[in-house]
PDB file of C-alpha atoms in Angstrom:
ATOM      1  CA  UNK A   1     -20.180 -11.816  42.054  1.00 51.00           C
ATOM      2  CA  UNK A   2     -20.527 -13.362  38.621  1.00 46.00           C
ATOM      3  CA  UNK A   3     -19.783  -9.977  36.990  1.00 49.00           C
ATOM      4  CA  UNK A   4     -16.650  -9.628  39.100  1.00 50.00           C
ATOM      5  CA  UNK A   5     -15.514 -13.125  38.118  1.00 46.00           C
ATOM      6  CA  UNK A   6     -16.301 -12.498  34.442  1.00 43.00           C
ATOM      7  CA  UNK A   7     -14.468  -9.168  34.500  1.00 46.00           C
ATOM      8  CA  UNK A   8     -11.341 -10.655  36.107  1.00 52.00           C
ATOM      9  CA  UNK A   9     -11.446 -13.646  33.749  1.00 47.00           C
ATOM     10  CA  UNK A  10     -11.682 -11.427  30.652  1.00 46.00           C
ATOM     11  CA  UNK A  11      -9.002  -9.085  31.999  1.00 47.00           C
ATOM     12  CA  UNK A  12      -6.595 -11.965  32.613  1.00 51.00           C
ATOM     13  CA  UNK A  13      -7.363 -13.410  29.180  1.00 46.00           C
ATOM     14  CA  UNK A  14      -6.561 -10.079  27.520  1.00 47.00           C
ATOM     15  CA  UNK A  15      -3.414  -9.680  29.595  1.00 47.00           C
ATOM     16  CA  UNK A  16      -2.308 -13.221  28.756  1.00 44.00           C
ATOM     17  CA  UNK A  17      -3.042 -12.610  25.066  1.00 48.00           C
ATOM     18  CA  UNK A  18      -0.961  -9.434  25.017  1.00 43.00           C
ATOM     19  CA  UNK A  19       2.014 -11.009  26.747  1.00 43.00           C
ATOM     20  CA  UNK A  20       2.143 -14.169  24.641  1.00 43.00           C
ATOM     21  CA  UNK A  21       1.466 -12.625  21.235  1.00 43.00           C
ATOM     22  CA  UNK A  22       5.007 -11.220  21.131  1.00 43.00           C
ATOM     23  CA  UNK A  23       6.490 -14.590  22.072  1.00 42.00           C
ATOM     24  CA  UNK A  24       5.223 -16.232  18.927  1.00 40.00           C
ATOM     25  CA  UNK A  25       5.992 -13.406  16.506  1.00 40.00           C
ATOM     26  CA  UNK A  26       9.294 -13.887  14.672  1.00 46.00           C
ATOM     27  CA  UNK A  27      10.863 -10.668  13.505  1.00 46.00           C
ATOM     28  CA  UNK A  28      13.859 -10.042  11.303  1.00 45.00           C
ATOM     29  CA  UNK A  29      15.678  -8.284  14.133  1.00 56.00           C
ATOM     30  CA  UNK A  30      15.769 -11.457  16.274  1.00 79.00           C
ATOM     31  CA  UNK A  31      17.960 -13.271  13.759  1.00 86.00           C
ATOM     32  CA  UNK A  32      21.532 -12.105  13.129  1.00 90.00           C
ATOM     33  CA  UNK A  33      22.241 -10.780   9.644  1.00 89.00           C
ATOM     34  CA  UNK A  34      25.177 -13.194   9.259  1.00 89.00           C
ATOM     35  CA  UNK A  35      22.853 -16.154   9.831  1.00 93.00           C
ATOM     36  CA  UNK A  36      20.365 -14.884   7.240  1.00 93.00           C
ATOM     37  CA  UNK A  37      23.254 -14.317   4.782  1.00 92.00           C
ATOM     38  CA  UNK A  38      24.473 -17.892   5.336  1.00 93.00           C
ATOM     39  CA  UNK A  39      20.991 -19.296   4.793  1.00 95.00           C
ATOM     40  CA  UNK A  40      20.428 -17.280   1.600  1.00 95.00           C
ATOM     41  CA  UNK A  41      23.791 -18.404   0.211  1.00 93.00           C
ATOM     42  CA  UNK A  42      23.060 -22.042   1.115  1.00 94.00           C
ATOM     43  CA  UNK A  43      19.616 -21.940  -0.491  1.00 94.00           C
ATOM     44  CA  UNK A  44      20.891 -20.387  -3.722  1.00 94.00           C
ATOM     45  CA  UNK A  45      23.690 -22.938  -4.021  1.00 92.00           C
ATOM     46  CA  UNK A  46      21.264 -25.794  -3.383  1.00 92.00           C
ATOM     47  CA  UNK A  47      18.903 -24.777  -6.189  1.00 93.00           C
ATOM     48  CA  UNK A  48      18.331 -27.638  -8.624  1.00 91.00           C
ATOM     49  CA  UNK A  49      19.903 -26.897 -12.008  1.00 90.00           C
ATOM     50  CA  UNK A  50      21.868 -23.895 -10.689  1.00 93.00           C
ATOM     51  CA  UNK A  51      25.103 -24.262 -12.593  1.00 93.00           C
ATOM     52  CA  UNK A  52      28.117 -22.647 -14.145  1.00 95.00           C
ATOM     53  CA  UNK A  53      25.987 -20.759 -16.709  1.00 96.00           C
ATOM     54  CA  UNK A  54      23.850 -19.084 -14.006  1.00 96.00           C
ATOM     55  CA  UNK A  55      24.789 -16.271 -11.629  1.00 96.00           C
ATOM     56  CA  UNK A  56      22.509 -15.124  -8.831  1.00 96.00           C
ATOM     57  CA  UNK A  57      23.370 -12.348  -6.430  1.00 94.00           C
ATOM     58  CA  UNK A  58      21.384 -10.759  -3.657  1.00 95.00           C
ATOM     59  CA  UNK A  59      21.146  -7.710  -1.459  1.00 95.00           C
ATOM     60  CA  UNK A  60      19.842  -8.023   2.088  1.00 93.00           C
ATOM     61  CA  UNK A  61      18.354  -4.924   3.679  1.00 91.00           C
ATOM     62  CA  UNK A  62      16.592  -5.287   7.040  1.00 88.00           C
ATOM     63  CA  UNK A  63      14.906  -8.597   6.206  1.00 89.00           C
ATOM     64  CA  UNK A  64      14.095  -7.626   2.622  1.00 94.00           C
ATOM     65  CA  UNK A  65      16.019  -9.564  -0.034  1.00 96.00           C
ATOM     66  CA  UNK A  66      16.536  -8.312  -3.573  1.00 96.00           C
ATOM     67  CA  UNK A  67      17.628 -11.078  -5.967  1.00 97.00           C
ATOM     68  CA  UNK A  68      19.484 -10.216  -9.178  1.00 96.00           C
ATOM     69  CA  UNK A  69      21.523 -11.933 -11.850  1.00 96.00           C
ATOM     70  CA  UNK A  70      20.975 -14.248 -14.790  1.00 97.00           C
ATOM     71  CA  UNK A  71      19.758 -17.816 -15.164  1.00 97.00           C
ATOM     72  CA  UNK A  72      19.305 -20.066 -18.180  1.00 96.00           C
ATOM     73  CA  UNK A  73      16.065 -21.706 -16.982  1.00 95.00           C
ATOM     74  CA  UNK A  74      12.836 -19.923 -15.945  1.00 95.00           C
ATOM     75  CA  UNK A  75      12.105 -22.344 -13.106  1.00 94.00           C
ATOM     76  CA  UNK A  76      15.475 -21.552 -11.515  1.00 95.00           C
ATOM     77  CA  UNK A  77      14.265 -17.958 -11.189  1.00 96.00           C
ATOM     78  CA  UNK A  78      10.981 -19.061  -9.606  1.00 96.00           C
ATOM     79  CA  UNK A  79      12.622 -21.567  -7.276  1.00 96.00           C
ATOM     80  CA  UNK A  80      15.186 -19.007  -6.097  1.00 96.00           C
ATOM     81  CA  UNK A  81      12.380 -16.766  -4.908  1.00 96.00           C
ATOM     82  CA  UNK A  82      10.496 -19.666  -3.293  1.00 95.00           C
ATOM     83  CA  UNK A  83      13.588 -20.959  -1.465  1.00 95.00           C
ATOM     84  CA  UNK A  84      14.538 -17.507  -0.139  1.00 96.00           C
ATOM     85  CA  UNK A  85      10.975 -16.665   0.921  1.00 94.00           C
ATOM     86  CA  UNK A  86      10.971 -19.564   3.404  1.00 91.00           C
ATOM     87  CA  UNK A  87      14.078 -18.428   5.324  1.00 94.00           C
ATOM     88  CA  UNK A  88      13.479 -17.243   8.892  1.00 92.00           C
ATOM     89  CA  UNK A  89      14.112 -13.512   9.135  1.00 92.00           C
ATOM     90  CA  UNK A  90      13.281 -12.784   5.484  1.00 93.00           C
ATOM     91  CA  UNK A  91      10.252 -10.515   5.309  1.00 93.00           C
ATOM     92  CA  UNK A  92      10.078  -9.792   1.564  1.00 95.00           C
ATOM     93  CA  UNK A  93      11.703 -10.979  -1.670  1.00 96.00           C
ATOM     94  CA  UNK A  94      12.084  -8.858  -4.794  1.00 97.00           C
ATOM     95  CA  UNK A  95      13.015 -11.067  -7.742  1.00 97.00           C
ATOM     96  CA  UNK A  96      14.999  -9.145 -10.387  1.00 97.00           C
ATOM     97  CA  UNK A  97      16.652 -12.248 -11.860  1.00 97.00           C
ATOM     98  CA  UNK A  98      16.626 -12.228 -15.662  1.00 97.00           C
ATOM     99  CA  UNK A  99      16.109 -15.391 -17.678  1.00 97.00           C
ATOM    100  CA  UNK A 100      18.549 -15.525 -20.575  1.00 96.00           C
ATOM    101  CA  UNK A 101      16.970 -16.036 -24.008  1.00 92.00           C
ATOM    102  CA  UNK A 102      17.453 -19.400 -25.664  1.00 89.00           C
ATOM    103  CA  UNK A 103      19.710 -19.001 -28.697  1.00 91.00           C
ATOM    104  CA  UNK A 104      21.699 -21.863 -30.140  1.00 92.00           C
ATOM    105  CA  UNK A 105      24.590 -19.493 -30.855  1.00 95.00           C
ATOM    106  CA  UNK A 106      24.707 -18.438 -27.184  1.00 96.00           C
ATOM    107  CA  UNK A 107      24.604 -22.083 -26.105  1.00 96.00           C
ATOM    108  CA  UNK A 108      27.560 -22.863 -28.388  1.00 98.00           C
ATOM    109  CA  UNK A 109      29.484 -19.888 -27.011  1.00 98.00           C
ATOM    110  CA  UNK A 110      28.770 -20.994 -23.419  1.00 97.00           C
ATOM    111  CA  UNK A 111      30.172 -24.454 -24.027  1.00 97.00           C
ATOM    112  CA  UNK A 112      33.188 -23.154 -25.960  1.00 98.00           C
ATOM    113  CA  UNK A 113      34.042 -20.562 -23.289  1.00 98.00           C
ATOM    114  CA  UNK A 114      33.695 -23.236 -20.614  1.00 98.00           C
ATOM    115  CA  UNK A 115      36.055 -25.546 -22.498  1.00 98.00           C
ATOM    116  CA  UNK A 116      38.518 -22.744 -23.235  1.00 98.00           C
ATOM    117  CA  UNK A 117      38.725 -21.796 -19.551  1.00 98.00           C
ATOM    118  CA  UNK A 118      38.889 -25.433 -18.424  1.00 97.00           C
ATOM    119  CA  UNK A 119      41.776 -26.084 -20.849  1.00 96.00           C
ATOM    120  CA  UNK A 120      43.890 -23.245 -19.434  1.00 94.00           C
ATOM    121  CA  UNK A 121      46.549 -24.544 -17.027  1.00 88.00           C
ATOM    122  CA  UNK A 122      45.298 -24.162 -13.474  1.00 91.00           C
ATOM    123  CA  UNK A 123      41.869 -22.742 -14.331  1.00 96.00           C
ATOM    124  CA  UNK A 124      39.885 -25.988 -14.505  1.00 94.00           C
ATOM    125  CA  UNK A 125      39.777 -26.115 -10.673  1.00 94.00           C
ATOM    126  CA  UNK A 126      37.503 -23.065 -10.679  1.00 94.00           C
ATOM    127  CA  UNK A 127      34.893 -24.977 -12.696  1.00 94.00           C
ATOM    128  CA  UNK A 128      34.799 -28.137 -10.573  1.00 89.00           C
ATOM    129  CA  UNK A 129      32.172 -29.211  -8.067  1.00 84.00           C
ATOM    130  CA  UNK A 130      28.596 -28.276  -7.461  1.00 82.00           C
ATOM    131  CA  UNK A 131      29.508 -24.647  -6.711  1.00 85.00           C
ATOM    132  CA  UNK A 132      32.024 -23.508  -9.335  1.00 92.00           C
ATOM    133  CA  UNK A 133      33.693 -20.221  -8.471  1.00 93.00           C
ATOM    134  CA  UNK A 134      33.632 -18.979 -12.079  1.00 96.00           C
ATOM    135  CA  UNK A 135      30.229 -18.334 -13.651  1.00 97.00           C
ATOM    136  CA  UNK A 136      29.852 -17.817 -17.414  1.00 98.00           C
ATOM    137  CA  UNK A 137      26.955 -15.644 -18.571  1.00 98.00           C
ATOM    138  CA  UNK A 138      26.306 -15.290 -22.315  1.00 98.00           C
ATOM    139  CA  UNK A 139      23.629 -12.966 -23.674  1.00 97.00           C
ATOM    140  CA  UNK A 140      23.477 -12.325 -27.450  1.00 96.00           C
ATOM    141  CA  UNK A 141      27.212 -12.979 -27.822  1.00 97.00           C
ATOM    142  CA  UNK A 142      28.205 -10.781 -24.884  1.00 98.00           C
ATOM    143  CA  UNK A 143      30.092 -12.785 -22.259  1.00 98.00           C
ATOM    144  CA  UNK A 144      30.291 -11.884 -18.591  1.00 98.00           C
ATOM    145  CA  UNK A 145      32.616 -13.774 -16.254  1.00 98.00           C
ATOM    146  CA  UNK A 146      31.382 -13.663 -12.653  1.00 96.00           C
ATOM    147  CA  UNK A 147      32.767 -15.088  -9.429  1.00 95.00           C
ATOM    148  CA  UNK A 148      36.241 -15.190  -7.978  1.00 93.00           C
ATOM    149  CA  UNK A 149      39.722 -16.580  -8.567  1.00 95.00           C
ATOM    150  CA  UNK A 150      42.815 -16.790  -6.378  1.00 94.00           C
ATOM    151  CA  UNK A 151      45.299 -14.871  -8.543  1.00 95.00           C
ATOM    152  CA  UNK A 152      45.186 -11.849 -10.841  1.00 96.00           C
ATOM    153  CA  UNK A 153      46.863 -13.977 -13.535  1.00 95.00           C
ATOM    154  CA  UNK A 154      43.954 -16.456 -13.378  1.00 96.00           C
ATOM    155  CA  UNK A 155      41.506 -13.604 -13.930  1.00 97.00           C
ATOM    156  CA  UNK A 156      43.516 -12.416 -16.938  1.00 97.00           C
ATOM    157  CA  UNK A 157      43.830 -15.928 -18.409  1.00 97.00           C
ATOM    158  CA  UNK A 158      40.081 -16.553 -18.086  1.00 98.00           C
ATOM    159  CA  UNK A 159      39.328 -13.267 -19.863  1.00 98.00           C
ATOM    160  CA  UNK A 160      41.767 -14.037 -22.680  1.00 97.00           C
ATOM    161  CA  UNK A 161      40.339 -17.553 -23.101  1.00 98.00           C
ATOM    162  CA  UNK A 162      36.800 -16.167 -23.388  1.00 98.00           C
ATOM    163  CA  UNK A 163      37.791 -13.443 -25.887  1.00 98.00           C
ATOM    164  CA  UNK A 164      39.321 -15.988 -28.278  1.00 97.00           C
ATOM    165  CA  UNK A 165      36.020 -17.766 -28.932  1.00 98.00           C
ATOM    166  CA  UNK A 166      34.394 -17.177 -32.305  1.00 97.00           C
ATOM    167  CA  UNK A 167      31.074 -15.371 -31.954  1.00 96.00           C
ATOM    168  CA  UNK A 168      31.980 -13.515 -28.759  1.00 98.00           C
ATOM    169  CA  UNK A 169      31.286  -9.800 -29.235  1.00 98.00           C
ATOM    170  CA  UNK A 170      32.654  -8.582 -25.911  1.00 98.00           C
ATOM    171  CA  UNK A 171      33.878 -10.007 -22.596  1.00 98.00           C
ATOM    172  CA  UNK A 172      33.171  -8.281 -19.312  1.00 98.00           C
ATOM    173  CA  UNK A 173      35.564  -9.801 -16.798  1.00 98.00           C
ATOM    174  CA  UNK A 174      33.929  -9.289 -13.392  1.00 97.00           C
ATOM    175  CA  UNK A 175      36.031 -11.925 -11.648  1.00 97.00           C
ATOM    176  CA  UNK A 176      37.243 -10.849  -8.235  1.00 95.00           C
ATOM    177  CA  UNK A 177      40.650 -11.829  -6.869  1.00 94.00           C
ATOM    178  CA  UNK A 178      40.651 -13.415  -3.418  1.00 87.00           C
ATOM    179  CA  UNK A 179      44.124 -14.484  -2.325  1.00 76.00           C
ATOM    180  CA  UNK A 180      42.888 -15.741   1.047  1.00 71.00           C
ATOM    181  CA  UNK A 181      40.447 -18.269  -0.388  1.00 59.00           C
ATOM    182  CA  UNK A 182      37.807 -17.078   2.082  1.00 56.00           C
ATOM    183  CA  UNK A 183      35.227 -16.096  -0.522  1.00 56.00           C
ATOM    184  CA  UNK A 184      32.466 -18.575  -1.093  1.00 55.00           C
ATOM    185  CA  UNK A 185      31.093 -19.096  -4.592  1.00 56.00           C
ATOM    186  CA  UNK A 186      27.543 -18.056  -5.320  1.00 60.00           C
TER     187      UNK A 186
END
């Protein structure tokens, strides 16, 4: 009798354990990709010290996130990985963000390019707020403009303004044109 009771008790315990173990496991497939994208974007934009001279992008592939881009501070790179790791649905984070070297000449170029773009009629609006839509990356005198603008003429003006700065070797204008205004800065 006791053996029968023990057997049924253990059997029900095993059955209960098998049925509830799946209820507590959170998988990447349970969360919509659009929700994970929104959370990643929100976390990147909320990074402390993430500013106009930093540009972080990401690629989401079945719960695995690959971070890329450039930042001016090493702890921004670390915090980006930490923030993304804690998002529900993210299973792995590969951090390929590069920390830009600290050169006084690059810092001067950053500030001058920022001012040159801000002084162009109509372009200052792209540099306002906590999430500017134009990002300025400077590495050894090479300038890369990242982000988006509303008009093709704004893209051209920003590129011209950056090229006119003394010390700039080359400008790679990667600004995208979004006439709808639907694109969110990152």
